[in-house]
CSV table of C-alpha atoms in Angstrom, one decimal:
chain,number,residue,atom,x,y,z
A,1,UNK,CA,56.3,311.7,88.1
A,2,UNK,CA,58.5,310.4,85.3
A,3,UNK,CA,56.8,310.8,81.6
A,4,UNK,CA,58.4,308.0,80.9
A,5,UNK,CA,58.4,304.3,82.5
A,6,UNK,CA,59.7,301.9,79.5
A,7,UNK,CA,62.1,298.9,80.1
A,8,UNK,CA,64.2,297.8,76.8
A,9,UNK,CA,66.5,294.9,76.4
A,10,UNK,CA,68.4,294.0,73.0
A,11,UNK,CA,67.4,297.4,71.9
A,12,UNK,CA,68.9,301.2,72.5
A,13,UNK,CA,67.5,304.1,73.0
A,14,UNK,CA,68.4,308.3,72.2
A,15,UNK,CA,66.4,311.3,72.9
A,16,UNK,CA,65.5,314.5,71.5
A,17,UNK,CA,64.5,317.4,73.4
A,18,UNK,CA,60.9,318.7,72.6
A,19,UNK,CA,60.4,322.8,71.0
A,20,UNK,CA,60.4,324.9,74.6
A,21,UNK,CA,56.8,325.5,73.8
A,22,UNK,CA,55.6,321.8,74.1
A,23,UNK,CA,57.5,321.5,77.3
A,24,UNK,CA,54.0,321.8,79.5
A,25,UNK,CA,52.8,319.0,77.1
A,26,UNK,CA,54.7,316.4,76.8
A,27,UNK,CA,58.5,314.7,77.4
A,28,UNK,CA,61.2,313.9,74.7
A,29,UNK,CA,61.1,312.5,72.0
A,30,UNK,CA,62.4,309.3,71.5
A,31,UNK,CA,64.0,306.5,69.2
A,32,UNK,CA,64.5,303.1,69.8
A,33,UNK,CA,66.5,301.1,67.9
A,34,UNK,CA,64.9,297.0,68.7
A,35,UNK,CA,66.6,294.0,67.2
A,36,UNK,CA,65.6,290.8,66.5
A,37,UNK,CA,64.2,289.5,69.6
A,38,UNK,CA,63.7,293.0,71.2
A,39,UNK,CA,61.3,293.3,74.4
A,40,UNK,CA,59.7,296.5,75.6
A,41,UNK,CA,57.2,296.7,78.0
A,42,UNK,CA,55.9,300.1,79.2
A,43,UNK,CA,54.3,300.0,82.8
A,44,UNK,CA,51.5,302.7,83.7
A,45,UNK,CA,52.3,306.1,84.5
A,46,UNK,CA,49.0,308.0,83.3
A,47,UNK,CA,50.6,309.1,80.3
A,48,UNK,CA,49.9,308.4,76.5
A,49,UNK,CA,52.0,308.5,73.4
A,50,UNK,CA,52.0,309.1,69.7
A,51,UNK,CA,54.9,307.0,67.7
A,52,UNK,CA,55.4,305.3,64.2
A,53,UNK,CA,57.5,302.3,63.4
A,54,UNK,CA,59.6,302.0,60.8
A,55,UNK,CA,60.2,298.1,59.9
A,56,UNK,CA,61.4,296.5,56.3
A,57,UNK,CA,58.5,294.8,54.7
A,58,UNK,CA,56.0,296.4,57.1
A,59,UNK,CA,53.6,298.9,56.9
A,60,UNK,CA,54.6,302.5,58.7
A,61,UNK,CA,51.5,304.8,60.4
A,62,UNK,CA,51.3,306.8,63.0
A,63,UNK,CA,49.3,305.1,66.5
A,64,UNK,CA,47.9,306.5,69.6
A,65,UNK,CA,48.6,304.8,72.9
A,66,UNK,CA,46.2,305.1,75.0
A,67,UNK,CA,46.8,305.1,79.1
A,68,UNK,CA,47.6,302.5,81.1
A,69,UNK,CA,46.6,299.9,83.0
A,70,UNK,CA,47.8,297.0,82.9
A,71,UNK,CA,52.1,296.5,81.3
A,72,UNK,CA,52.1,297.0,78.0
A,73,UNK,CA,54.7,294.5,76.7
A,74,UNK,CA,56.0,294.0,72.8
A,75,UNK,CA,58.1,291.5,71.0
A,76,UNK,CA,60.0,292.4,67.8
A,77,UNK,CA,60.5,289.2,65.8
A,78,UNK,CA,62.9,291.1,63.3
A,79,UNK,CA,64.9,294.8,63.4
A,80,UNK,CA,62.7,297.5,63.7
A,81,UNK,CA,62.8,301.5,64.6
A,82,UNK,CA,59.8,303.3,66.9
A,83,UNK,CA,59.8,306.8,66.5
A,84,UNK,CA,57.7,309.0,69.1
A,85,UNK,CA,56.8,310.8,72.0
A,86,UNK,CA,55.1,310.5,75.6
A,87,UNK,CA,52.2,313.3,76.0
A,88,UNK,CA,51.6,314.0,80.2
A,89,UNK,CA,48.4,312.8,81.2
A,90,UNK,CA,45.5,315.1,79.9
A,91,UNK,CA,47.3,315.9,76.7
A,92,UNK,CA,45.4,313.0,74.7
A,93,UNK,CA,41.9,314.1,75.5
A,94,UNK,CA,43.2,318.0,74.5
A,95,UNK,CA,44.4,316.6,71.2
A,96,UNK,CA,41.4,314.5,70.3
A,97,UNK,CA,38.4,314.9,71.8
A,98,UNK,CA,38.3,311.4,73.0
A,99,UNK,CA,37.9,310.4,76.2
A,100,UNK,CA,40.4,309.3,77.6
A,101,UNK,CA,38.9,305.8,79.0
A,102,UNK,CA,37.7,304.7,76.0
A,103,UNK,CA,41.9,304.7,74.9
A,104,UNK,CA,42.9,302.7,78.2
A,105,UNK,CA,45.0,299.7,77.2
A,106,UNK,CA,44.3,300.7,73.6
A,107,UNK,CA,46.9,301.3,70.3
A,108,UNK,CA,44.3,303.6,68.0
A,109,UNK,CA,45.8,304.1,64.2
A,110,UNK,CA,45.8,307.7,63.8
A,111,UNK,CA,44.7,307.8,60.2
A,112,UNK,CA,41.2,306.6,61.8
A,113,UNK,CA,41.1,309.8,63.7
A,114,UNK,CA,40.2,313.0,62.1
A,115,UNK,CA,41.5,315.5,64.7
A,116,UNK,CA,45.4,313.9,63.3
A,117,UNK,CA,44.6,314.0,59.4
A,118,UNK,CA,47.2,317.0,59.3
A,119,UNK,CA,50.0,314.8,60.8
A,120,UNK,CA,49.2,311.6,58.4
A,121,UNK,CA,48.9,313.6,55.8
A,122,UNK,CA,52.4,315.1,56.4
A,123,UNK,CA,53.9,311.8,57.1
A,124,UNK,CA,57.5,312.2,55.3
A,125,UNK,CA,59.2,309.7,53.1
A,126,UNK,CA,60.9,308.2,53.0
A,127,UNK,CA,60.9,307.7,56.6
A,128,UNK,CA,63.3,308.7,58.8
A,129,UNK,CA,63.4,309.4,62.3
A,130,UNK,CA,64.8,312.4,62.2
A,131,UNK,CA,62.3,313.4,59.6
A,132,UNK,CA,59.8,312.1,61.7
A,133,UNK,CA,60.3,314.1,65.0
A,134,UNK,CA,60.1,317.5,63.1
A,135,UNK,CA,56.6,316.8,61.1
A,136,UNK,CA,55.5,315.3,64.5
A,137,UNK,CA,56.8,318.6,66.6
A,138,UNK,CA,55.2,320.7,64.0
A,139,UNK,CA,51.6,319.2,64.3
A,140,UNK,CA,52.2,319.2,68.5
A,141,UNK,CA,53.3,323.1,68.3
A,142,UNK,CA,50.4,324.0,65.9
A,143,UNK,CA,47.4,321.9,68.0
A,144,UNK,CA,49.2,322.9,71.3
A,145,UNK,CA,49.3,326.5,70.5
A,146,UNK,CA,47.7,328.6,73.2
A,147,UNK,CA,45.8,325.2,74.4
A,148,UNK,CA,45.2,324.1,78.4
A,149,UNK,CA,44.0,321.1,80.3
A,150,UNK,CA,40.6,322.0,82.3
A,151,UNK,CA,42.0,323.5,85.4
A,152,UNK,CA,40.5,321.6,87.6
A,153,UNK,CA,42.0,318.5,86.0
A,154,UNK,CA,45.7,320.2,86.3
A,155,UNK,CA,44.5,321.0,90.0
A,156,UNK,CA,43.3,317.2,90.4
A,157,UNK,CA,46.6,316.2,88.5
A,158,UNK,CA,49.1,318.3,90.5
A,159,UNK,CA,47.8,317.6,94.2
A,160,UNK,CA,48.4,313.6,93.5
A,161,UNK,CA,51.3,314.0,92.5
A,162,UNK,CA,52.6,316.2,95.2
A,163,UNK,CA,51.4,313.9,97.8
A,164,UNK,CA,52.8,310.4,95.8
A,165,UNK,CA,49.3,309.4,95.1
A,166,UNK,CA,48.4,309.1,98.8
A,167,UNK,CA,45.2,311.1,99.1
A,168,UNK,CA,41.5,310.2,99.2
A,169,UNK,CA,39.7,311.1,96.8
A,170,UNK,CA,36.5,313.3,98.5
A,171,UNK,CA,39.4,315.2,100.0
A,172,UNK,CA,40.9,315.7,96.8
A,173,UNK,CA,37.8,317.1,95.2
A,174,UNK,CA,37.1,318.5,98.4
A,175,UNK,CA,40.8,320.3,97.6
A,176,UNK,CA,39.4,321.2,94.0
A,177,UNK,CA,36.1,322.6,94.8
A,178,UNK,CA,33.8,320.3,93.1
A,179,UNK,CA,31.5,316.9,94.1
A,180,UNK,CA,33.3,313.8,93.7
A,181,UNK,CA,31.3,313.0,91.3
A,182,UNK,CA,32.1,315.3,88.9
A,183,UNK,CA,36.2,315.3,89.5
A,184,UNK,CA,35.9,311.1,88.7
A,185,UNK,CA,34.1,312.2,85.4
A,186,UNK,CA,36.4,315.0,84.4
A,187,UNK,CA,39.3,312.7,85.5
A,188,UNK,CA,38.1,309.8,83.2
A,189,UNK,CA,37.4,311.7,80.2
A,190,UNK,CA,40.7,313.7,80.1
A,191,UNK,CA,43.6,311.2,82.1
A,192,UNK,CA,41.7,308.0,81.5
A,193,UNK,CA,40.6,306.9,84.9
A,194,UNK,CA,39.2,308.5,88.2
A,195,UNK,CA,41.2,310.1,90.5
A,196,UNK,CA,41.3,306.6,92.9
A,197,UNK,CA,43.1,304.7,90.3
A,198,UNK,CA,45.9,307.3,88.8
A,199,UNK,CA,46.7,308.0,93.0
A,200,UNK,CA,47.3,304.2,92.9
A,201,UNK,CA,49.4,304.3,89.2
A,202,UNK,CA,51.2,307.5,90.5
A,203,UNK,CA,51.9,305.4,94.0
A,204,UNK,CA,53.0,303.1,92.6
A,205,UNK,CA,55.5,305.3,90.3
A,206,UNK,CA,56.9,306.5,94.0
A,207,UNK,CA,57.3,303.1,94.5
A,208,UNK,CA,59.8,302.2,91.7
A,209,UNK,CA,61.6,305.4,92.7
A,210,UNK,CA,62.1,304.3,96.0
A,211,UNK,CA,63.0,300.9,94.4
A,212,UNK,CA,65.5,302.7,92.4
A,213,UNK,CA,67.3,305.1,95.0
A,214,UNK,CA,67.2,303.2,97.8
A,215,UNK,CA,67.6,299.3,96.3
A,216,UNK,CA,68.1,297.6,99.6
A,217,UNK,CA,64.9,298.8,101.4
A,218,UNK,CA,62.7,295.8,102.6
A,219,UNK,CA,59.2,295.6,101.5
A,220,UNK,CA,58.0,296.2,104.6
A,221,UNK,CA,59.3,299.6,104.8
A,222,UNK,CA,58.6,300.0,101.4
A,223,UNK,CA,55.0,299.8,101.8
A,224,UNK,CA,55.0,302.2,105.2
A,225,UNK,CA,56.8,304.7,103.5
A,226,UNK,CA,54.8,305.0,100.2
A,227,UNK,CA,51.0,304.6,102.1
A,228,UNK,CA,50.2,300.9,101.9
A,229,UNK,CA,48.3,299.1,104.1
A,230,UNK,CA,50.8,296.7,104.6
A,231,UNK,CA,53.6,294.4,102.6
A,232,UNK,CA,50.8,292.3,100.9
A,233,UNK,CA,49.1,295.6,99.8
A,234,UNK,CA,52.4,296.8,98.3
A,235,UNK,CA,52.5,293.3,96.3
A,236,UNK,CA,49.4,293.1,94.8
A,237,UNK,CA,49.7,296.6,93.5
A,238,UNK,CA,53.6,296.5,92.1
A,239,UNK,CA,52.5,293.3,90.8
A,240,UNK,CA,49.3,294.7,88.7
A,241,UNK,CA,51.3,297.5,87.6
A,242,UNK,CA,54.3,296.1,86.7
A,243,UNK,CA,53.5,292.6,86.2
A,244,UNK,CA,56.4,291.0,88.4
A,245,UNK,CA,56.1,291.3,92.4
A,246,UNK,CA,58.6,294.0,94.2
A,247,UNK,CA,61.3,291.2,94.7
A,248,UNK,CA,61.4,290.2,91.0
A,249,UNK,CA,61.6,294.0,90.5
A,250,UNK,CA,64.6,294.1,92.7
A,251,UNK,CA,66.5,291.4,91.3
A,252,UNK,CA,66.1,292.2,88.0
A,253,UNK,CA,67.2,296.0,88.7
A,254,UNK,CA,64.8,298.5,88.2
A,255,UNK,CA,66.4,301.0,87.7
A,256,UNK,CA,66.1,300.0,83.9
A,257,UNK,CA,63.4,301.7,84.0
A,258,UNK,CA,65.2,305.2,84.0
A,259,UNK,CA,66.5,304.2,80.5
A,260,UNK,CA,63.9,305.9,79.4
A,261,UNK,CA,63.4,309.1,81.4
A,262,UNK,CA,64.0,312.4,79.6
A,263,UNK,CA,62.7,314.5,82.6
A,264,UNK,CA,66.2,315.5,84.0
A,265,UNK,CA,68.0,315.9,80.5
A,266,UNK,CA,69.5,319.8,80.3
């Protein structure tokens, strides 16, 4: 899975590898540079993020994004900077003690939260980005130090994703040891949402991959090779996720979306 699924126009983007020790935790971090006009829209990968933004006239502090569900689109209507960082699904929770559902399709201002008072209160200025990556690695390495996601979580986490999202989910807590039950409620409190809708989101991830590798596949055998029922099934979830159907996708070139991917940088 990509930690990162962002598409940007009339803005750029640079990265900045992470301390080795948050590695586990999170991806790069990242700065985008949006002008006037800017779009970014982030579609849902079951990951979260904490950025600023730094914009003249405006207000900087630092937010929470919670998981997704839905695309998350923004409009710039002057210059601005975003400063931040994608933490892997789990990572939230482990930082704040919130479930994770409660976050979904939410921005949370992290002067509001107590478990981040060290991070506001070391905000830098004036603001840079660069000044802003190192107090925000600082605060990851010192909450991250010597911390873990609940292991069945990570055993949850790591069995969807090795099978692209197409498992059940009594045979994935079947595969974990514990009722169903209780992997949907560890699942919602740490990633955000049971174990039937991040298969779908991390499907659907395989989905723009295939989109992206292999750009003249039909839909059809798009939707065999990734476990859909069939090309309709393929729609309605690329189209939920992504808010445009797989041939909008296509013709607008998708592979945008690895503008933002960090994963495979030395």
């Amino acid at each position: 899975m990509s930690i990162s699924s962002t598409l940007v126009e009339r803005a750029e983007i640079e990265f900045h590898e992470a301390a080795d020790a948050l590695r586990p935790f999170v991806g790069c971090f990242w700065v985008i540079t949006a002008q006037r006009d800017a779009i970014i829209r982030v579609v849902p990968d079951g990951s979260t993020a904490i950025s600023i933004q730094l914009q003249e006239g405006r207000a900087s502090e630092w937010c929470l994004r919670g998981p997704l569900i839905r695309p998350d689109e923004r409009r710039f209507t002057s210059a601005a900077t975003l400063v931040g960082i994608r933490l892997r699904p789990g990572v939230a929770f482990l930082l704040s003690s919130i479930p994770a559902h409660t976050m979904v399709d939410c921005r949370l201002a992290l002067s509001r939260i107590a478990a981040f008072e060290d991070l506001v209160a070391s905000t830098p200025r004036p603001l840079t980005p660069e000044r802003c990556i190192d107090v925000l690695q600082r605060f990851l390495v010192r909450r991250l130090a010597d911390a873990s996601l609940h292991r069945v979580v990570t055993a949850a986490l790591d069995e969807i994703e090795r099978t692209h999202g197409c498992v059940r989910a009594p045979d994935l807590a079947d595969r974990c040891r514990v009722s169903s039950r209780h992997l949907h409620r560890l699942m919602r409190d740490w990633v955000g949402y049971g174990p039937k809708c991040y298969a779908n989101v991390i499907r659907f991830q395989a989905t723009l991959h295939d989109m992206e590798h292999v750009p003249r596949r039909t839909a059809a055998a798009l939707a065999a090779g990734n476990g859909y029922f069939d090309q309709a099934h393929l729609t309605l979830d690329v189209s939920r996720f992504a808010g445009a159907t797989p041939a909008r996708l296509a013709s607008e070139g998708v592979a945008d979306f690895s503008k933002t991917r960090c994963d495979d940088l030395p």
